[in-house]
């Protein structure tokens, strides 16, 4: 965990059994990937002193199961959470999860956008899937990849 007085980066888990990360500032949380069941995600958030109800948005890197396992239940349970993905990843997650594609906010690489107090820029990264995103997240003077 990287910590500052107003910004935290928390790895909730990284590996073939699931991937999820949080960037937290004050009462706002960005979730990057949701590769655990919703119940496991909540358990890991609570263990890291993160209130899952403060998640403002979920950003997806790609559509492998270990990155999207809990997205359907997350979307159903925490309807305030906006879903962000590249167009092809949104389409793939929609097909796998049953979440309508229109529920996703889609972006183009290099595009800057804001989610609450966070600035976000998505960029393409090579992976074993045709379309995989990385994110530069900023809040004030802090920036995380």
GROMACS .gro file of C-alpha atoms in nm, residues 75-125:
model
   51
   75UNK     CA    1  -2.331  -0.332  -1.073
   76UNK     CA    2  -2.652  -0.477  -0.929
   77UNK     CA    3  -2.568  -0.405  -0.565
   78UNK     CA    4  -2.389  -0.070  -0.593
   79UNK     CA    5  -2.577   0.094  -0.879
   80UNK     CA    6  -2.402   0.429  -0.823
   81UNK     CA    7  -2.073   0.279  -0.946
   82UNK     CA    8  -2.000   0.394  -1.301
   83UNK     CA    9  -1.832   0.137  -1.525
   84UNK     CA   10  -1.545   0.252  -1.751
   85UNK     CA   11  -1.383   0.049  -2.029
   86UNK     CA   12  -1.261   0.078  -2.385
   87UNK     CA   13  -1.540   0.008  -2.636
   88UNK     CA   14  -1.427  -0.348  -2.719
   89UNK     CA   15  -1.376  -0.438  -2.353
   90UNK     CA   16  -1.718  -0.294  -2.262
   91UNK     CA   17  -1.872  -0.505  -2.539
   92UNK     CA   18  -1.695  -0.820  -2.416
   93UNK     CA   19  -1.782  -0.761  -2.050
   94UNK     CA   20  -2.142  -0.692  -2.149
   95UNK     CA   21  -2.160  -1.023  -2.336
   96UNK     CA   22  -2.009  -1.213  -2.041
   97UNK     CA   23  -2.191  -1.040  -1.754
   98UNK     CA   24  -2.528  -0.949  -1.901
   99UNK     CA   25  -2.478  -0.581  -1.814
  100UNK     CA   26  -2.612  -0.374  -2.104
  101UNK     CA   27  -2.332  -0.219  -2.305
  102UNK     CA   28  -2.499   0.122  -2.266
  103UNK     CA   29  -2.424   0.105  -1.891
  104UNK     CA   30  -2.052   0.152  -1.965
  105UNK     CA   31  -1.873   0.482  -2.011
  106UNK     CA   32  -1.638   0.418  -2.301
  107UNK     CA   33  -1.317   0.607  -2.369
  108UNK     CA   34  -1.051   0.629  -2.633
  109UNK     CA   35  -0.683   0.587  -2.550
  110UNK     CA   36  -0.513   0.914  -2.467
  111UNK     CA   37  -0.843   1.073  -2.368
  112UNK     CA   38  -0.848   1.258  -2.035
  113UNK     CA   39  -1.161   1.234  -1.822
  114UNK     CA   40  -1.263   1.308  -1.466
  115UNK     CA   41  -1.431   1.093  -1.207
  116UNK     CA   42  -1.506   1.307  -0.904
  117UNK     CA   43  -1.174   1.443  -0.771
  118UNK     CA   44  -0.971   1.207  -0.989
  119UNK     CA   45  -0.822   1.275  -1.328
  120UNK     CA   46  -0.783   0.968  -1.549
  121UNK     CA   47  -0.600   0.901  -1.875
  122UNK     CA   48  -0.631   0.558  -2.034
  123UNK     CA   49  -0.355   0.410  -2.246
  124UNK     CA   50  -0.306   0.083  -2.433
  125UNK     CA   51  -0.078  -0.182  -2.284
   0.00000   0.00000   0.00000
